Amino acid sequence: MATRPLPTAQTSRRPRFFMRWYYWLLLVIVAGYGLAFAMHWDDRGLLWVLERFESPTERKESIWLPDYQAVIDGKALPGMEKDEASDLAYNPQTKTLFAVMGKNPFLVELNLQGDVLRKMPLVGWSNPEGLTVMANGLIAITDEREHLLSIVKIDADTRELQRDNFPKYDLGTSVDQNKAFEAVAWDSRNQQLLLGEERPPALFTWKSDGSQTLSGDKQKLASNELDIRNLSALAIDPRTGHTLVLSADSHLLLELDETGEQVSFMTLLGGFNGLKKTIPRAEGVTMDEAGTLYMVSEPNLFYRFEKQK
């Protein structure tokens, strides 16, 4: 009697497909967490939640970056495509802006609409990255490559600046010599310069009476609020005394109060705060006495933000 063959066991492909799907999901989760950690989205999320609990009075007493919208969005500075805009500062005496170009060192004076008024070559500088307007025509400029701070004096007739004609201060060594002192801001209330190291982000102060003379040595500020990938620029709001901290790598602008605590933030990604496109590499920030916010980005882009509420 013939025997009937046993049925052949069929291997199900579902478990194998499921395992592949599972591994892809795990990979996406790990990659997403890594990106969120690198961009500090977890910290931004926490700050966003904390912002919801700020009272109207507290918001009014701060800069409150969420209320700002771009009114000039990525205006090109003509003829500066290869010069790399590195920082920006507002001059309350002339009601104009000064930007420093790092690759081909020079200062450029702008009006508040981002139109070029004049260019001034910086002779003797290697890699100027930060600048701030002090008083009486004085401007402090940091040279990141040479770890030097210069305090120059300009007026309406200045057409060129020679570094050897002005006082220079040694900023000392940094943890990363190639990512050193990139930012500086004049704090008139406390009569001091606020200095920022790019990476790892760190803040320092250096006392001054507002002249070309600095007293003592720079002092490091203890801060655990700089949860950013790098520090590109600093500015002091003349109305509140709060500090603006710009990070190009994190596409972020932070507001810190007088105690160094985070108050608010603004993301520099396209689709937020009136920006049509992400700011490519935000390198400079400043604010005027009316609370208008200005930025420059490499290679040669100018931005202006105004508070809408």
Coordinates of C-alpha atoms in Angstrom, one line a residue:
M1 CA 0.0 0.0 0.0
A2 CA 1.5 3.3 -1.1
T3 CA 2.1 5.8 1.7
R4 CA 1.2 9.4 1.2
P5 CA 4.1 11.8 1.6
L6 CA 4.1 13.9 4.6
P7 CA 3.3 17.6 4.0
T8 CA 6.3 19.8 3.6
A9 CA 6.6 22.3 6.3
Q10 CA 6.4 25.8 4.9
T11 CA 8.6 28.4 6.5
S12 CA 6.8 31.5 7.4
R13 CA 8.5 34.7 6.2
R14 CA 6.5 37.0 8.6
P15 CA 8.9 36.6 11.6
R16 CA 11.9 37.4 9.5
F17 CA 10.2 40.4 8.0
F18 CA 9.1 41.4 11.4
M19 CA 12.6 41.2 12.8
R20 CA 13.9 43.3 10.0
W21 CA 11.2 45.9 10.6
Y22 CA 12.0 45.8 14.3
Y23 CA 15.7 46.5 13.7
W24 CA 14.9 49.4 11.4
L25 CA 12.6 50.9 14.0
L26 CA 15.3 50.5 16.7
L27 CA 17.8 52.1 14.4
V28 CA 15.5 55.1 13.7
I29 CA 14.9 55.5 17.5
V30 CA 18.6 55.4 18.3
A31 CA 19.4 57.9 15.5
G32 CA 16.5 60.2 16.5
Y33 CA 17.7 60.2 20.1
G34 CA 21.3 60.9 19.0
L35 CA 20.1 63.8 16.9
A36 CA 17.9 65.1 19.7
F37 CA 20.8 64.9 22.2
A38 CA 23.2 66.6 19.8
M39 CA 20.8 69.4 19.1
H40 CA 19.7 69.7 22.7
W41 CA 16.0 69.2 21.7
D42 CA 15.3 67.7 25.1
D43 CA 16.5 70.8 26.8
R44 CA 14.6 73.0 24.3
G45 CA 11.5 71.0 25.0
L46 CA 11.9 71.5 28.8
L47 CA 12.5 75.2 28.3
W48 CA 9.5 75.4 26.0
V49 CA 7.3 73.9 28.7
L50 CA 8.8 76.2 31.4
E51 CA 8.0 79.2 29.1
R52 CA 4.3 78.4 29.3
F53 CA 4.4 79.1 33.0
E54 CA 5.9 82.6 32.7
S55 CA 3.5 85.3 33.8
P56 CA 2.7 88.2 31.5
T57 CA 4.7 90.4 33.9
E58 CA 7.7 88.2 33.7
R59 CA 7.5 88.1 29.9
K60 CA 7.2 91.9 29.8
E61 CA 10.3 92.3 31.9
S62 CA 12.4 90.0 29.6
I63 CA 13.3 90.1 25.9
W64 CA 10.9 87.2 25.3
L65 CA 12.3 85.8 22.0
P66 CA 9.2 83.8 21.0
D67 CA 7.5 87.0 20.1
Y68 CA 10.1 88.1 17.5
Q69 CA 9.4 87.8 13.8
A70 CA 11.9 88.3 10.9
V71 CA 11.1 91.5 8.9
I72 CA 14.4 91.4 6.9
D73 CA 15.1 87.7 6.0
G74 CA 18.5 86.9 4.6
K75 CA 19.4 90.2 2.9
A76 CA 22.7 89.7 1.0
L77 CA 25.5 92.2 1.9
P78 CA 26.8 93.1 -1.6
G79 CA 30.3 92.0 -2.7
M80 CA 30.9 90.1 0.6
E81 CA 30.1 86.6 -0.5
K82 CA 33.6 85.3 0.3
D83 CA 34.3 87.4 3.4
E84 CA 32.4 85.4 6.0
A85 CA 30.4 87.7 8.3
S86 CA 31.5 86.9 11.9
D87 CA 29.8 89.3 14.3
L88 CA 27.6 92.3 14.6
A89 CA 27.3 95.2 17.0
Y90 CA 25.0 98.2 17.4
N91 CA 26.3 101.7 18.0
P92 CA 23.8 103.8 20.0
Q93 CA 25.7 107.0 19.3
T94 CA 25.5 106.7 15.5
K95 CA 22.4 104.5 15.3
T96 CA 24.3 102.2 12.9
L97 CA 25.6 98.7 13.0
F98 CA 29.2 97.4 12.7
A99 CA 29.9 94.0 11.3
V100 CA 33.3 92.2 11.2
M101 CA 34.4 90.0 8.4
G102 CA 36.7 87.1 9.5
K103 CA 38.1 85.6 6.3
N104 CA 39.2 88.9 4.7
P105 CA 39.5 91.1 7.8
F106 CA 37.6 94.3 7.7
L107 CA 34.8 96.3 9.4
V108 CA 31.7 97.3 7.6
E109 CA 29.3 99.9 8.8
L110 CA 25.6 99.3 8.0
N111 CA 22.4 101.2 8.5
L112 CA 19.6 99.5 10.4
Q113 CA 18.2 98.1 7.1
G114 CA 21.4 96.3 6.3
D115 CA 22.7 98.8 3.6
V116 CA 26.4 99.2 3.5
L117 CA 27.7 102.7 4.5
R118 CA 31.5 102.1 4.4
K119 CA 34.2 99.4 4.7
M120 CA 37.3 99.7 6.8
P121 CA 40.2 97.2 6.3
L122 CA 41.6 95.6 9.5
V123 CA 45.4 95.5 9.0
G124 CA 47.3 93.1 11.3
W125 CA 44.3 90.9 12.3
S126 CA 44.5 87.2 11.5
N127 CA 41.0 86.0 12.2
P128 CA 38.7 88.6 13.8
E129 CA 35.6 86.9 15.1
G130 CA 33.9 89.0 17.7
L131 CA 33.3 92.7 18.2
T132 CA 31.3 95.0 20.5
V133 CA 30.7 98.7 20.7
M134 CA 31.8 100.2 24.1
A135 CA 31.6 104.0 24.4
N136 CA 33.2 107.1 22.9
G137 CA 33.9 105.5 19.6
L138 CA 35.6 102.4 21.1
I139 CA 35.2 99.0 19.6
A140 CA 36.6 95.7 21.1
I141 CA 37.6 93.1 18.6
T142 CA 38.7 89.5 19.4
D143 CA 41.1 87.6 17.1
E144 CA 40.3 83.9 17.6
R145 CA 43.3 82.5 15.9
E146 CA 45.8 84.7 17.9
H147 CA 43.9 84.7 21.2
L148 CA 44.0 88.5 21.3
L149 CA 41.6 91.3 22.3
S150 CA 42.1 94.7 20.7
I151 CA 40.3 97.9 21.7
V152 CA 40.2 100.3 18.7
K153 CA 38.8 103.8 18.3
I154 CA 36.9 104.9 15.2
D155 CA 35.2 108.1 14.1
A156 CA 33.3 109.3 11.0
D157 CA 36.6 109.8 9.1
T158 CA 38.1 106.3 9.8
R159 CA 38.9 104.4 6.6
E160 CA 41.4 101.8 7.9
L161 CA 42.6 100.4 11.2
Q162 CA 46.1 99.2 12.1
R163 CA 46.1 96.8 15.0
D164 CA 49.5 97.8 16.2
N165 CA 48.2 101.3 16.8
F166 CA 45.9 100.1 19.6
P167 CA 46.1 98.3 23.0
K168 CA 46.1 94.5 22.8
Y169 CA 45.3 92.0 25.5
D170 CA 46.3 88.3 25.7
L171 CA 43.2 86.1 26.1
G172 CA 45.2 83.1 27.1
T173 CA 44.9 79.5 26.1
S174 CA 41.7 77.6 25.5
V175 CA 40.6 74.0 25.9
D176 CA 40.4 73.8 22.1
Q177 CA 42.9 76.3 20.6
N178 CA 41.1 76.2 17.3
K179 CA 37.7 77.0 18.9
A180 CA 38.7 79.8 21.2
F181 CA 37.4 83.3 22.1
E182 CA 34.8 84.0 19.4
A183 CA 32.4 86.3 21.1
V184 CA 32.5 89.6 23.1
A185 CA 29.9 92.0 24.4
W186 CA 30.1 95.2 26.4
D187 CA 28.2 95.2 29.7
S188 CA 27.8 98.9 30.6
R189 CA 25.8 98.2 33.7
N190 CA 28.5 96.1 35.3
Q191 CA 31.4 97.9 33.5
Q192 CA 32.9 94.8 32.1
L193 CA 33.4 92.9 28.9
L194 CA 31.6 89.5 28.5
L195 CA 33.7 87.0 26.6
G196 CA 32.6 83.7 25.1
E197 CA 34.6 80.7 24.1
E198 CA 33.2 78.8 21.1
R199 CA 33.7 75.2 22.2
P200 CA 33.2 74.0 24.8
P201 CA 30.9 77.0 25.4
A202 CA 32.1 79.1 28.3
L203 CA 31.7 82.7 29.6
F204 CA 34.3 85.0 31.1
T205 CA 34.2 88.6 32.3
W206 CA 36.9 91.3 32.2
K207 CA 36.5 94.5 34.1
S208 CA 36.9 97.9 32.4
D209 CA 35.9 101.5 33.0
G210 CA 34.8 101.8 29.4
S211 CA 38.2 103.1 28.2
Q212 CA 40.9 101.2 26.3
T213 CA 42.2 99.9 29.7
L214 CA 41.2 96.6 31.2
S215 CA 41.8 95.9 34.9
G216 CA 42.9 92.7 36.5
D217 CA 42.4 89.5 34.5
K218 CA 39.5 87.8 32.9
Q219 CA 37.3 85.7 35.3
K220 CA 35.4 82.6 34.3
L221 CA 31.7 82.5 35.0
A222 CA 30.2 79.3 36.4
S223 CA 27.3 78.3 34.2
N224 CA 25.4 75.2 33.5
E225 CA 22.9 76.9 31.2
L226 CA 25.0 76.8 28.0
D227 CA 23.5 73.6 26.7
I228 CA 24.4 74.4 23.1
R229 CA 26.8 72.8 20.7
N230 CA 28.9 75.9 20.2
L231 CA 28.9 79.6 21.2
S232 CA 29.0 82.0 18.2
A233 CA 28.2 85.4 19.5
L234 CA 27.0 87.4 22.5
A235 CA 25.0 90.6 23.0
I236 CA 23.6 92.5 26.0
D237 CA 20.0 93.9 25.9
P238 CA 20.4 97.6 27.0
R239 CA 16.9 97.6 28.4
T240 CA 16.9 94.5 30.6
G241 CA 20.5 93.7 31.0
H242 CA 19.8 90.2 29.8
T243 CA 22.4 88.3 27.7
L244 CA 21.8 86.9 24.2
V245 CA 23.8 83.8 23.4
L246 CA 23.9 82.7 19.8
S247 CA 24.8 79.2 18.6
A248 CA 25.3 78.5 14.9
D249 CA 25.6 74.7 15.3
S250 CA 22.5 74.5 17.4
H251 CA 20.5 77.0 15.2
L252 CA 19.5 78.7 18.4
L253 CA 19.4 82.0 20.2
L254 CA 19.1 81.9 24.0
E255 CA 18.1 84.6 26.5
L256 CA 19.8 84.5 29.9
D257 CA 18.8 86.7 32.8
E258 CA 21.2 88.6 35.2
T259 CA 21.8 85.4 37.2
G260 CA 22.6 83.4 34.1
E261 CA 19.3 81.4 34.1
Q262 CA 17.6 80.6 30.8
V263 CA 14.5 82.7 30.2
S264 CA 13.5 82.2 26.5
F265 CA 14.8 80.9 23.2
M266 CA 14.3 81.3 19.5
T267 CA 15.1 78.6 16.9
L268 CA 16.7 79.7 13.7
L269 CA 15.1 77.0 11.5
G270 CA 13.0 77.8 8.5
G271 CA 9.3 78.1 9.3
F272 CA 9.8 79.6 12.7
N273 CA 9.8 83.2 13.8
G274 CA 9.0 84.4 10.3
L275 CA 12.0 82.7 8.7
K276 CA 11.4 81.3 5.2
K277 CA 14.6 79.3 5.3
T278 CA 17.0 78.1 8.0
I279 CA 19.7 80.7 8.8
P280 CA 22.8 78.9 7.3
R281 CA 25.3 79.8 9.9
A282 CA 24.4 82.5 12.4
E283 CA 27.6 84.2 13.6
G284 CA 26.6 87.6 15.0
V285 CA 23.8 89.1 17.0
T286 CA 23.0 92.5 18.5
M287 CA 20.1 94.5 19.9
D288 CA 19.3 98.2 19.9
E289 CA 17.6 100.3 22.6
A290 CA 14.2 99.8 21.1
G291 CA 14.5 96.0 21.4
T292 CA 15.0 95.4 17.7
L293 CA 17.2 92.3 17.0
Y294 CA 19.8 92.0 14.3
M295 CA 21.8 89.0 13.0
V296 CA 24.4 88.2 10.4
S297 CA 25.1 84.8 9.0
E298 CA 27.9 83.4 6.9
P299 CA 28.6 84.0 4.2
N300 CA 27.0 87.5 3.9
L301 CA 23.4 87.5 5.1
F302 CA 21.7 90.1 7.2
Y303 CA 18.5 89.6 9.3
R304 CA 16.3 92.0 11.3
F305 CA 13.7 90.8 13.8
E306 CA 11.0 92.9 15.5
K307 CA 8.7 92.1 18.4
Q308 CA 5.2 91.5 17.2
K309 CA 3.3 91.5 20.5

